[in-house]
Coordinates of C-alpha atoms in Angstrom, one line a residue:
Chain A
M1 CA 0.0 0.0 0.0
S2 CA 1.3 3.4 -1.0
T3 CA 1.2 6.0 1.7
K4 CA 2.3 8.7 -0.6
P5 CA 0.2 11.8 -0.5
Q6 CA -2.0 11.9 -3.6
I7 CA -2.4 15.2 -5.5
V8 CA -5.0 15.4 -8.3
A9 CA -4.1 18.0 -10.9
G10 CA -6.4 19.2 -13.7
F11 CA -4.8 20.4 -16.9
M12 CA -5.7 21.6 -20.4
P13 CA -4.1 19.9 -23.4
L14 CA -1.7 22.7 -24.3
L15 CA 2.1 22.9 -24.8
D16 CA 2.6 24.7 -21.5
S17 CA 1.1 21.8 -19.6
A18 CA 4.6 20.4 -20.2
L19 CA 5.9 21.2 -16.7
L20 CA 3.1 19.4 -15.0
V21 CA 3.0 16.5 -17.4
A22 CA 6.8 15.9 -17.3
A23 CA 6.7 16.2 -13.5
K24 CA 4.5 13.1 -13.6
E25 CA 5.9 11.2 -16.7
K26 CA 9.6 11.7 -15.9
G27 CA 9.2 10.7 -12.3
F28 CA 10.0 14.1 -10.6
A29 CA 6.8 14.0 -8.5
E30 CA 7.4 10.4 -7.5
A31 CA 11.0 11.3 -6.5
E32 CA 9.5 13.9 -4.2
G33 CA 7.3 11.2 -2.6
L34 CA 4.1 12.3 -4.3
D35 CA 1.4 10.3 -6.1
L36 CA 0.6 12.9 -8.8
V37 CA -2.6 12.2 -10.7
L38 CA -3.2 14.2 -13.9
V39 CA -6.7 14.7 -15.3
R40 CA -7.2 16.3 -18.7
E41 CA -10.1 18.7 -19.0
T42 CA -12.0 20.2 -21.8
S43 CA -12.6 23.8 -20.5
W44 CA -11.3 26.2 -18.0
A45 CA -14.8 26.3 -16.5
N46 CA -14.5 22.6 -15.8
I47 CA -11.2 23.1 -14.0
R48 CA -12.6 25.9 -11.9
D49 CA -15.7 23.8 -11.0
R50 CA -13.7 20.7 -10.1
M51 CA -11.4 22.8 -8.0
A52 CA -14.4 24.2 -6.2
V53 CA -15.9 20.7 -5.4
G54 CA -12.5 19.4 -4.3
H55 CA -11.8 16.9 -7.2
F56 CA -8.6 18.8 -7.9
Q57 CA -6.2 20.1 -5.3
V58 CA -4.2 22.0 -7.9
A59 CA -4.5 22.8 -11.6
H60 CA -2.7 24.2 -14.7
V61 CA -4.6 27.5 -15.2
L62 CA -4.4 30.8 -17.1
A63 CA -2.3 33.1 -14.9
P64 CA -5.1 35.7 -14.3
M65 CA -7.7 33.1 -13.4
P66 CA -6.8 32.7 -9.7
I67 CA -6.9 36.5 -9.4
A68 CA -10.3 36.7 -11.0
S69 CA -11.5 33.9 -8.7
N70 CA -10.3 35.7 -5.6
L71 CA -11.9 38.9 -6.8
G72 CA -15.2 37.0 -7.1
L73 CA -15.4 37.6 -10.8
T74 CA -16.1 34.0 -11.7
P75 CA -18.8 31.6 -10.6
L76 CA -18.1 29.0 -7.9
A77 CA -15.1 31.0 -6.8
V78 CA -13.1 29.5 -3.9
P79 CA -10.0 31.1 -2.4
T80 CA -7.1 30.1 -4.6
I81 CA -3.3 30.8 -4.6
A82 CA -0.7 30.8 -7.3
P83 CA 2.5 29.5 -5.7
I84 CA 4.5 28.8 -8.9
A85 CA 4.4 29.9 -12.5
L86 CA 4.5 27.3 -15.3
G87 CA 6.9 29.1 -17.7
L88 CA 7.0 32.3 -19.7
G89 CA 5.7 33.1 -23.2
G90 CA 4.3 30.5 -25.6
N91 CA 1.5 32.3 -27.4
A92 CA 1.1 33.9 -30.8
V93 CA -1.4 35.8 -32.8
T94 CA -2.5 34.0 -36.0
V95 CA -4.7 35.5 -38.7
S96 CA -6.6 34.1 -41.6
N97 CA -4.9 33.8 -45.0
E98 CA -7.3 36.4 -46.3
L99 CA -6.6 38.9 -43.6
W100 CA -2.8 38.2 -43.9
A101 CA -3.0 39.1 -47.6
R102 CA -4.6 42.4 -46.8
M103 CA -2.1 43.1 -44.1
V104 CA 0.8 42.4 -46.5
E105 CA -0.7 44.9 -48.9
H106 CA -0.3 47.4 -46.0
G107 CA 3.3 46.5 -45.2
A108 CA 3.2 43.5 -42.9
A109 CA 6.0 41.0 -43.4
A110 CA 6.7 37.5 -42.1
D111 CA 9.0 38.7 -39.3
F112 CA 6.5 38.5 -36.4
D113 CA 7.3 42.2 -35.7
P114 CA 4.3 43.4 -33.6
D115 CA 4.8 47.1 -34.5
R116 CA 4.9 46.5 -38.3
A117 CA 2.0 43.9 -38.2
G118 CA 0.0 46.2 -36.0
R119 CA 0.4 49.2 -38.3
A120 CA -0.7 47.1 -41.2
L121 CA -3.7 45.8 -39.3
K122 CA -4.7 49.3 -38.4
E123 CA -4.8 50.2 -42.1
V124 CA -6.9 47.1 -42.8
V125 CA -9.3 48.0 -40.0
A126 CA -9.7 51.6 -41.2
A127 CA -10.3 50.5 -44.8
R128 CA -13.0 48.1 -43.6
A129 CA -14.6 50.8 -41.5
A130 CA -14.6 53.2 -44.6
R131 CA -16.5 50.5 -46.6
S132 CA -18.8 49.9 -43.6
D133 CA -17.7 46.2 -43.6
P134 CA -18.4 44.4 -40.3
P135 CA -15.5 44.6 -37.8
L136 CA -12.8 41.9 -37.8
R137 CA -13.4 39.2 -35.3
F138 CA -10.6 37.9 -33.1
A139 CA -10.8 35.0 -30.7
V140 CA -9.1 34.4 -27.4
V141 CA -9.5 31.4 -25.0
H142 CA -10.9 33.1 -22.0
P143 CA -11.8 36.6 -20.7
Y144 CA -9.3 36.3 -17.8
S145 CA -6.4 35.2 -19.9
G146 CA -3.0 36.5 -20.9
H147 CA -4.2 36.0 -24.5
N148 CA -7.0 38.5 -24.0
Y149 CA -4.8 41.1 -22.4
E150 CA -1.8 40.8 -24.7
L151 CA -4.0 40.9 -27.8
R152 CA -5.8 44.0 -26.4
Y153 CA -2.5 45.6 -25.3
W154 CA -1.1 45.0 -28.8
L155 CA -4.1 46.3 -30.6
A156 CA -4.5 49.4 -28.4
A157 CA -0.8 50.3 -28.7
C158 CA -1.2 50.1 -32.5
G159 CA -4.1 52.5 -32.4
I160 CA -6.9 49.9 -32.8
D161 CA -9.6 50.2 -30.1
P162 CA -10.1 46.6 -29.0
A163 CA -13.5 47.4 -27.5
R164 CA -15.0 49.1 -30.6
A165 CA -12.9 48.6 -33.8
V166 CA -12.9 44.8 -33.6
D167 CA -15.0 42.0 -32.0
I168 CA -13.3 39.8 -29.4
V169 CA -14.9 36.4 -28.8
I170 CA -14.1 33.2 -26.9
V171 CA -13.2 30.0 -28.7
P172 CA -11.7 26.8 -27.2
P173 CA -8.0 26.4 -28.3
P174 CA -8.4 23.2 -30.3
L175 CA -11.2 24.7 -32.4
M176 CA -9.3 27.8 -33.3
P177 CA -7.8 26.6 -36.6
D178 CA -11.2 25.3 -37.9
A179 CA -12.9 28.5 -36.8
L180 CA -10.3 30.5 -38.8
A181 CA -10.6 28.3 -41.9
S182 CA -14.4 28.5 -41.8
G183 CA -14.4 32.3 -41.7
A184 CA -16.1 32.4 -38.3
I185 CA -13.2 34.4 -37.0
D186 CA -10.4 36.5 -38.7
G187 CA -7.7 35.9 -36.2
Y188 CA -6.9 34.6 -32.7
C189 CA -4.4 34.7 -29.9
V190 CA -3.8 31.3 -28.4
G191 CA -1.0 29.1 -27.0
E192 CA 0.8 26.4 -28.9
P193 CA 0.4 24.1 -30.7
W194 CA -2.7 25.9 -32.1
N195 CA -0.8 28.6 -34.0
T196 CA 1.6 26.0 -35.5
A197 CA -1.5 23.9 -36.3
A198 CA -3.0 26.6 -38.5
A199 CA 0.4 27.5 -40.1
L200 CA 1.2 23.9 -41.0
L201 CA -2.3 23.1 -42.2
G202 CA -2.3 26.2 -44.4
R203 CA -5.3 27.7 -42.6
G204 CA -3.6 30.9 -41.3
H205 CA -0.5 33.0 -40.9
I206 CA 1.3 33.8 -37.7
A207 CA 1.3 37.6 -37.5
T208 CA 3.2 38.2 -34.2
V209 CA 4.1 36.4 -31.0
K210 CA 3.7 37.0 -27.3
A211 CA 7.5 37.0 -26.9
A212 CA 7.6 40.0 -29.2
I213 CA 4.6 41.9 -27.7
W214 CA 6.0 41.5 -24.1
R215 CA 9.1 39.5 -23.8
S216 CA 9.5 37.0 -20.9
S217 CA 5.9 37.5 -19.9
P218 CA 3.7 35.3 -17.7
E219 CA 1.2 32.8 -19.2
K220 CA 0.1 29.9 -17.0
V221 CA 0.5 29.2 -13.3
L222 CA -0.3 26.3 -11.0
S223 CA -3.3 27.2 -8.9
A224 CA -3.9 25.5 -5.6
A225 CA -7.0 25.6 -3.4
A226 CA -6.0 27.9 -0.5
K227 CA -7.5 25.6 2.1
W228 CA -5.7 22.5 0.8
A229 CA -2.4 24.4 0.5
Q230 CA -2.8 25.6 4.1
D231 CA -3.6 22.1 5.4
N232 CA -0.9 20.3 3.3
P233 CA 2.2 22.5 3.3
K234 CA 4.6 19.6 2.9
A235 CA 2.8 18.1 -0.1
L236 CA 2.6 21.5 -1.7
A237 CA 6.3 22.2 -1.2
S238 CA 7.2 18.8 -2.6
L239 CA 5.1 19.5 -5.7
L240 CA 6.8 22.9 -6.2
R241 CA 10.2 21.2 -6.1
A242 CA 9.0 18.5 -8.5
L243 CA 7.8 21.2 -10.9
C244 CA 11.0 23.1 -10.6
R245 CA 13.0 20.0 -11.5
S246 CA 10.6 19.2 -14.3
A247 CA 11.0 22.8 -15.6
Q248 CA 14.8 22.3 -15.7
W249 CA 14.3 19.0 -17.6
C250 CA 11.9 20.6 -20.1
A251 CA 14.3 23.4 -20.7
Q252 CA 17.1 21.1 -21.9
P253 CA 17.3 21.2 -25.8
A254 CA 18.4 17.5 -25.6
N255 CA 15.1 16.6 -24.1
R256 CA 12.9 18.3 -26.6
E257 CA 12.2 15.3 -28.8
E258 CA 11.2 13.2 -25.9
L259 CA 9.0 16.0 -24.4
A260 CA 7.4 16.5 -27.7
R261 CA 6.5 12.8 -27.9
I262 CA 5.1 12.8 -24.3
L263 CA 2.9 15.8 -25.1
A264 CA 1.8 14.4 -28.4
D265 CA 0.5 11.2 -26.8
K266 CA -3.2 10.5 -27.1
T267 CA -3.7 10.9 -23.3
C268 CA -2.3 14.5 -23.6
I269 CA -2.6 16.8 -26.5
A270 CA -3.2 14.0 -29.1
R271 CA -1.6 15.8 -32.0
P272 CA 1.6 15.2 -33.9
A273 CA 4.9 15.6 -32.0
E274 CA 6.1 17.7 -34.9
W275 CA 3.6 20.4 -33.8
M276 CA 5.0 20.4 -30.3
L277 CA 8.6 20.8 -31.4
R278 CA 7.9 24.2 -33.1
G279 CA 6.9 25.9 -29.9
L280 CA 9.5 24.0 -27.7
S281 CA 12.4 25.1 -30.0
G282 CA 11.0 28.5 -30.9
E283 CA 11.4 27.6 -34.6
L284 CA 8.0 28.7 -35.8
D285 CA 6.5 28.2 -39.2
T286 CA 5.0 31.4 -40.3
G287 CA 2.3 29.8 -42.4
G288 CA 3.8 31.3 -45.6
G289 CA 6.2 28.4 -46.1
D290 CA 9.1 29.7 -44.2
R291 CA 10.3 29.2 -40.6
R292 CA 11.7 31.8 -38.2
H293 CA 13.5 31.5 -34.9
V294 CA 11.9 33.4 -32.0
E295 CA 14.1 34.2 -29.1
D296 CA 12.5 33.2 -25.8
F297 CA 9.4 32.0 -27.5
F298 CA 8.6 29.6 -24.6
V299 CA 10.8 29.7 -21.5
P300 CA 10.2 26.8 -19.1
F301 CA 13.0 27.5 -16.6
A302 CA 15.7 30.2 -17.3
K303 CA 15.1 33.8 -16.2
A304 CA 13.2 32.6 -13.1
A305 CA 10.5 31.5 -15.4
T306 CA 8.6 29.7 -12.6
F307 CA 8.8 32.5 -10.1
P308 CA 5.3 33.9 -9.2
W309 CA 6.1 37.6 -9.5
K310 CA 3.7 39.9 -7.7
S311 CA 4.4 42.4 -10.5
H312 CA 2.9 39.9 -13.0
A313 CA -0.2 39.5 -10.8
L314 CA -0.6 43.3 -10.6
W315 CA -0.1 43.8 -14.3
F316 CA -2.9 41.3 -15.0
Y317 CA -5.0 43.2 -12.4
S318 CA -4.3 46.5 -14.2
Q319 CA -5.6 45.0 -17.4
M320 CA -8.7 43.7 -15.7
V321 CA -9.4 47.3 -14.6
R322 CA -8.4 48.7 -18.1
W323 CA -11.0 46.5 -19.9
G324 CA -13.8 47.1 -17.4
Q325 CA -13.7 43.7 -15.7
V326 CA -13.2 45.1 -12.2
Q327 CA -13.2 48.4 -10.4
H328 CA -9.9 49.6 -9.1
T329 CA -9.8 49.9 -5.4
A330 CA -6.9 49.5 -2.9
E331 CA -8.6 46.4 -1.5
N332 CA -8.9 44.7 -5.0
A333 CA -5.3 45.5 -5.7
T334 CA -4.3 43.9 -2.5
I335 CA -6.4 40.7 -3.3
A336 CA -4.6 40.5 -6.7
R337 CA -1.1 41.0 -5.1
E338 CA -1.7 38.4 -2.4
T339 CA -2.9 35.8 -4.8
Y340 CA 0.6 35.1 -6.0
R341 CA 2.8 33.5 -3.3
P342 CA 6.6 33.9 -3.9
D343 CA 7.0 33.3 -0.2
L344 CA 5.8 29.7 -0.6
Y345 CA 7.9 29.3 -3.7
R346 CA 11.1 30.5 -2.0
A347 CA 10.6 28.4 1.1
A348 CA 9.9 25.2 -0.9
L349 CA 12.8 25.7 -3.4
K350 CA 15.5 26.8 -1.1
P351 CA 16.9 23.3 -0.5
L352 CA 17.4 22.8 -4.3
G353 CA 20.0 25.6 -4.5
T354 CA 18.5 27.0 -7.7
A355 CA 18.5 30.7 -8.3
L356 CA 15.8 32.5 -6.2
P357 CA 15.1 36.2 -6.8
V358 CA 15.4 38.2 -3.6
A359 CA 12.6 40.6 -4.7
N360 CA 8.9 39.7 -4.9
A361 CA 8.2 42.2 -7.7
K362 CA 10.1 44.0 -10.4
V363 CA 9.6 46.9 -12.9
E364 CA 8.2 45.1 -15.9
G365 CA 9.8 46.2 -19.2
A366 CA 12.8 47.8 -17.6
L367 CA 15.4 45.3 -18.9
R368 CA 16.6 45.9 -22.4
L369 CA 19.3 43.3 -22.1
A370 CA 19.8 40.1 -20.2
T371 CA 20.9 41.4 -16.7
P372 CA 22.4 39.6 -13.7
V373 CA 20.2 40.4 -10.6
G374 CA 20.4 39.8 -6.9
S375 CA 19.6 36.2 -6.0
A376 CA 19.9 33.6 -3.4
G377 CA 21.4 30.2 -4.4
A378 CA 22.8 30.1 -8.0
S379 CA 23.3 33.3 -9.9
L380 CA 20.3 34.6 -11.8
T381 CA 19.9 36.5 -15.1
L382 CA 16.6 38.2 -16.0
G383 CA 15.4 39.8 -19.1
P384 CA 15.2 41.2 -21.6
D385 CA 11.6 41.8 -20.7
G386 CA 10.5 44.7 -22.8
F387 CA 7.0 45.6 -24.0
F388 CA 7.1 46.2 -27.8
D389 CA 5.9 49.8 -27.4
G390 CA 8.6 50.7 -24.8
G391 CA 6.0 50.7 -21.9
L392 CA 7.1 50.3 -18.3
F393 CA 5.0 48.8 -15.5
D394 CA 6.2 49.8 -12.1
P395 CA 4.1 47.9 -9.5
D396 CA 4.8 50.6 -7.0
Q397 CA 3.1 53.1 -9.3
L398 CA 0.0 51.0 -9.9
D399 CA -2.5 53.9 -9.5
A400 CA -0.6 56.1 -12.0
Y401 CA -0.3 53.2 -14.5
I402 CA -4.0 52.5 -14.3
A403 CA -4.8 56.2 -14.6
S404 CA -2.5 56.5 -17.7
Q405 CA -4.2 53.6 -19.5
K406 CA -6.5 54.3 -22.3
P407 CA -9.6 52.2 -22.0
Chain B
M1 CA -56.9 34.3 -8.1
P2 CA -53.1 34.2 -8.1
A3 CA -51.6 33.4 -11.5
R4 CA -50.0 30.0 -11.8
P5 CA -46.2 30.4 -12.3
T6 CA -45.5 30.1 -16.0
T7 CA -43.5 27.1 -17.0
L8 CA -39.8 27.6 -17.0
S9 CA -38.0 27.8 -20.3
I10 CA -35.3 25.2 -20.4
L11 CA -32.5 25.0 -22.9
V12 CA -30.4 21.8 -23.1
I13 CA -27.1 22.0 -25.0
D14 CA -25.6 18.6 -25.7
E15 CA -23.6 17.4 -28.7
N16 CA -24.5 13.9 -27.8
R17 CA -27.9 13.4 -29.4
L18 CA -28.7 10.2 -27.6
R19 CA -28.1 11.7 -24.2
A20 CA -30.0 14.8 -25.1
S21 CA -33.0 12.7 -26.0
V22 CA -32.7 10.9 -22.7
I23 CA -32.7 14.2 -20.8
E24 CA -35.5 15.5 -22.9
A25 CA -37.7 12.5 -22.2
G26 CA -37.1 12.9 -18.5
L27 CA -38.0 16.6 -18.4
R28 CA -41.1 16.1 -20.5
E29 CA -42.3 13.3 -18.3
A30 CA -41.9 15.7 -15.4
G31 CA -44.2 18.2 -17.2
H32 CA -41.6 20.6 -18.6
D33 CA -42.9 21.3 -22.1
N34 CA -41.1 24.6 -22.7
L35 CA -38.0 22.8 -23.8
T36 CA -35.4 23.5 -26.4
I37 CA -32.6 21.0 -27.3
I38 CA -29.6 22.0 -29.4
H39 CA -26.7 19.9 -30.4
D40 CA -24.4 22.5 -32.0
V41 CA -23.4 25.8 -30.5
T42 CA -23.1 27.6 -33.9
G43 CA -25.3 30.7 -33.7
I44 CA -26.1 30.0 -30.1
A45 CA -26.4 33.7 -29.2
R46 CA -29.4 34.1 -31.5
R47 CA -31.0 30.9 -30.3
I48 CA -30.7 32.1 -26.7
A49 CA -32.3 35.4 -27.6
E50 CA -35.2 33.6 -29.2
V51 CA -35.7 31.0 -26.4
E52 CA -35.0 33.3 -23.4
P53 CA -34.1 30.3 -21.2
D54 CA -34.6 30.4 -17.5
V55 CA -32.4 27.3 -17.1
I56 CA -29.5 26.2 -19.3
I57 CA -28.2 22.6 -19.0
I58 CA -24.9 21.7 -20.6
S59 CA -22.5 18.7 -20.5
L60 CA -19.1 19.2 -18.9
E61 CA -17.7 17.5 -22.0
N62 CA -18.7 20.5 -24.1
P63 CA -15.5 22.5 -24.8
N64 CA -17.6 25.6 -25.3
R65 CA -18.5 26.3 -21.7
D66 CA -16.0 29.2 -21.5
M67 CA -17.5 30.8 -24.6
L68 CA -21.0 30.4 -23.2
E69 CA -20.1 31.9 -19.8
N70 CA -18.5 34.8 -21.4
M71 CA -21.6 35.3 -23.6
F72 CA -23.8 35.2 -20.5
Q73 CA -21.8 37.9 -18.9
L74 CA -21.5 40.2 -21.9
S75 CA -24.3 39.6 -24.3
R76 CA -27.4 41.6 -24.5
A77 CA -29.1 38.5 -25.9
V78 CA -29.3 37.2 -22.3
Q79 CA -31.5 39.7 -20.6
R80 CA -30.6 39.1 -17.0
P81 CA -27.3 37.8 -15.6
I82 CA -27.1 34.1 -15.4
A83 CA -25.5 32.5 -12.3
M84 CA -24.2 29.0 -12.0
F85 CA -26.6 26.8 -10.1
V86 CA -29.3 28.0 -7.8
D87 CA -27.2 28.9 -4.8
R88 CA -23.6 28.4 -4.5
S89 CA -23.8 27.5 -0.9
D90 CA -25.6 24.3 -2.0
Q91 CA -22.4 22.3 -2.2
A92 CA -24.0 18.9 -2.3
E93 CA -26.0 19.8 -5.4
I94 CA -23.0 21.2 -7.1
E95 CA -20.9 18.1 -6.3
A96 CA -23.6 15.8 -7.6
A97 CA -23.8 17.7 -10.8
V98 CA -20.1 17.8 -11.4
E99 CA -19.8 14.1 -10.6
A100 CA -22.6 13.4 -13.1
G101 CA -20.8 15.5 -15.7
V102 CA -23.4 18.3 -16.1
S103 CA -23.4 22.0 -15.4
A104 CA -26.3 24.4 -15.2
Y105 CA -26.9 28.1 -15.5
V106 CA -29.9 29.7 -14.0
V107 CA -31.4 33.1 -14.4
D108 CA -30.8 35.2 -11.3
G109 CA -33.7 35.5 -8.9
L110 CA -35.4 32.2 -9.7
K111 CA -36.7 30.5 -6.6
R112 CA -34.6 27.5 -5.6
E113 CA -37.7 25.2 -5.2
R114 CA -38.5 25.8 -8.9
V115 CA -35.1 25.0 -10.2
K116 CA -33.9 22.2 -8.0
P117 CA -36.2 19.5 -9.4
I118 CA -35.0 20.3 -12.9
L119 CA -31.4 20.0 -11.8
D120 CA -32.1 16.8 -10.0
M121 CA -33.7 15.4 -13.1
A122 CA -30.7 16.4 -15.3
I123 CA -28.3 14.9 -12.8
S124 CA -30.2 11.6 -12.6
R125 CA -30.5 11.4 -16.4
F126 CA -26.9 12.1 -16.9
N127 CA -26.0 9.3 -14.5
A128 CA -28.5 7.0 -16.1
F129 CA -26.9 7.7 -19.5
S130 CA -23.4 7.0 -18.2
R131 CA -24.6 3.7 -16.9
M132 CA -26.2 2.9 -20.2
A133 CA -23.1 3.9 -22.1
R134 CA -21.0 1.6 -19.8
E135 CA -23.4 -1.3 -20.3
L136 CA -23.2 -0.7 -24.1
Q137 CA -19.4 -0.8 -23.9
D138 CA -19.6 -4.0 -21.9
A139 CA -21.9 -5.6 -24.5
R140 CA -19.6 -4.4 -27.3
S141 CA -16.6 -6.0 -25.7
E142 CA -18.6 -9.2 -25.0
L143 CA -19.3 -9.4 -28.7
E144 CA -15.7 -8.8 -29.6
N145 CA -14.6 -11.5 -27.2
R146 CA -17.0 -13.9 -28.8
K147 CA -15.5 -13.1 -32.2
L148 CA -12.0 -13.8 -30.9
I149 CA -13.0 -17.1 -29.5
D150 CA -14.7 -18.1 -32.8
R151 CA -11.5 -17.2 -34.7
A152 CA -9.3 -19.2 -32.2
K153 CA -11.6 -22.2 -32.6
G154 CA -11.3 -22.0 -36.3
I155 CA -7.5 -22.0 -36.1
L156 CA -7.5 -25.1 -33.8
M157 CA -10.0 -26.9 -36.1
A158 CA -7.9 -26.2 -39.1
T159 CA -4.4 -26.9 -37.6
R160 CA -5.3 -29.8 -35.3
G161 CA -8.3 -31.3 -37.0
L162 CA -10.5 -30.8 -34.0
S163 CA -14.3 -30.6 -33.9
E164 CA -15.8 -27.3 -32.9
A165 CA -16.7 -28.6 -29.5
D166 CA -13.3 -30.1 -28.9
A167 CA -11.6 -26.8 -30.0
Y168 CA -13.7 -24.9 -27.5
G169 CA -13.0 -27.5 -24.8
L170 CA -9.3 -27.1 -25.4
L171 CA -9.5 -23.3 -25.1
R172 CA -11.6 -23.6 -21.9
K173 CA -9.2 -26.1 -20.4
T174 CA -6.1 -24.0 -21.2
A175 CA -7.9 -21.0 -19.7
M176 CA -8.7 -22.9 -16.5
N177 CA -5.2 -24.3 -16.2
Q178 CA -3.6 -20.8 -16.6
N179 CA -6.3 -19.1 -14.6
R180 CA -7.0 -16.7 -17.4
K181 CA -10.1 -15.7 -19.4
I182 CA -11.0 -17.7 -22.5
H183 CA -10.9 -14.7 -24.7
E184 CA -7.4 -13.9 -23.5
I185 CA -6.3 -17.4 -24.4
A186 CA -8.0 -17.0 -27.8
E187 CA -6.2 -13.7 -28.4
S188 CA -2.8 -15.2 -27.6
L189 CA -3.5 -18.1 -29.9
I190 CA -4.5 -15.8 -32.7
T191 CA -1.4 -13.7 -32.2
A192 CA 0.8 -16.7 -32.0
S193 CA -0.6 -18.3 -35.1
G194 CA -0.3 -15.0 -36.9
L195 CA 3.4 -14.9 -36.0
L196 CA 4.1 -18.5 -36.9
A197 CA 2.0 -19.0 -40.0
P198 CA 2.7 -17.4 -43.4
P199 CA 0.6 -14.2 -43.8
E200 CA -3.0 -14.9 -44.8
D201 CA -5.4 -12.4 -46.1
E202 CA -7.2 -10.9 -43.2

């Protein structure tokens, strides 16, 4: 009889479930004395519901979801914490072949440059408005998602009002390429492998990537039911260590082929390993027949990629306010800040001797170059972490940042 | 004379047509006639505007729950905000629903007594359907096992010149000796003969 503590984790079949999946499949959880059980889900709503009824103790979730839950914005909300991030980056914006052709006429090129692509898109949007054509429709995976916020940030910074000049709808990730091909949507922002899928199947063209809109930016976190975490601190700490070791393993280029096969399995994403390799290596097919390397496309471990920065939580919060999802109050800001738990991360990972940031928050967008920073354990390099429009987010100046945002 | 409460408008969204019909039958038997069943979420905003549902029932298998919830929050098609379940303090009901694989959305302000029987019915029908699907699966594998045994008998009859009854007897005896199931022995035999014999057309 096994006396190992059992942890049941929900996950969505996406490339960035890699850290959780490899923690199980490569034995990192077992080595920490855990019986980790993974359950694949079909919607973020299911993950939320099954966390609420106690089927799952932890889950692979969109980084803003635990914040939205603690702010009471979603149904069946239970107190939730985010004690570790599951990597940086990994998303892209893909547009239909038809829209890409229009964008190319206005100067877009297959270089994933968000500024150039955005300026072209703005021209297309203006031309459509002049002809009284219906607005372009973009899809994201969830209202409280990095995808929604980075798409809106990009559009707004390029002079396209995301609330009025385009429609933004919700589509489940695996259905995005078909929705694009059928003309139901004109573009989408989603994680891998669903951009690569459209590019390789000839259904769309990758216009830009999250790593270019905001380099080294947060995407998924592990959420844990606050009560379970409080009652089981040892099991949680063991899981954080297992995930950190898994992240290290996932980051090794030599392990990419094996990781791609694990993720491609029918019990996981159930799509060709070839599709996984693109995102894991950052060698993305544009959809136009060529392939380009994207620096830091998906970062599982380096640059403190699993550290739950409070500045990430607060940036997501600032975007919730920006797009009218929540009212800005000091109390709400505190709820957002306290959702992310770098204290638990640090306490759990200290024995591993890996690099631990000494700060809980940083000025986002401040690093133009890879920069050594203060750390405990091994030395740590962060950045570059710039926003494509040169924006800076100083979490100590939250009120001013929110006031300066155009809705 | 106080007006009788009008019948609630119920919308069932299920891609599984068989299960949808099982739920529909249950709700109709319980006297709910104001019922709409849809299998495909294409154009659902318009359908919801037409139907004006008080209660929406959807399978947890449906990947479109995130899309629907977002629509409930934003769309003008849904006139009043729709909350998940009757009362989120009713943990037992929520658990039973999630276990059964069903989720429900209910127009705000509806009385709990009016909605609970509908949810109970949906939960019990989802459970009944899962049982049925399991039984069907069992029946299917039973049929497959029988086919395996027939093929193994055929091999023994051809290679050892046994009668059908003797071939079956040999399979049964081997299974008993090895403490395995007959269909497992049959499967091994078919595999082994496939490996040893020259390829035949299958």
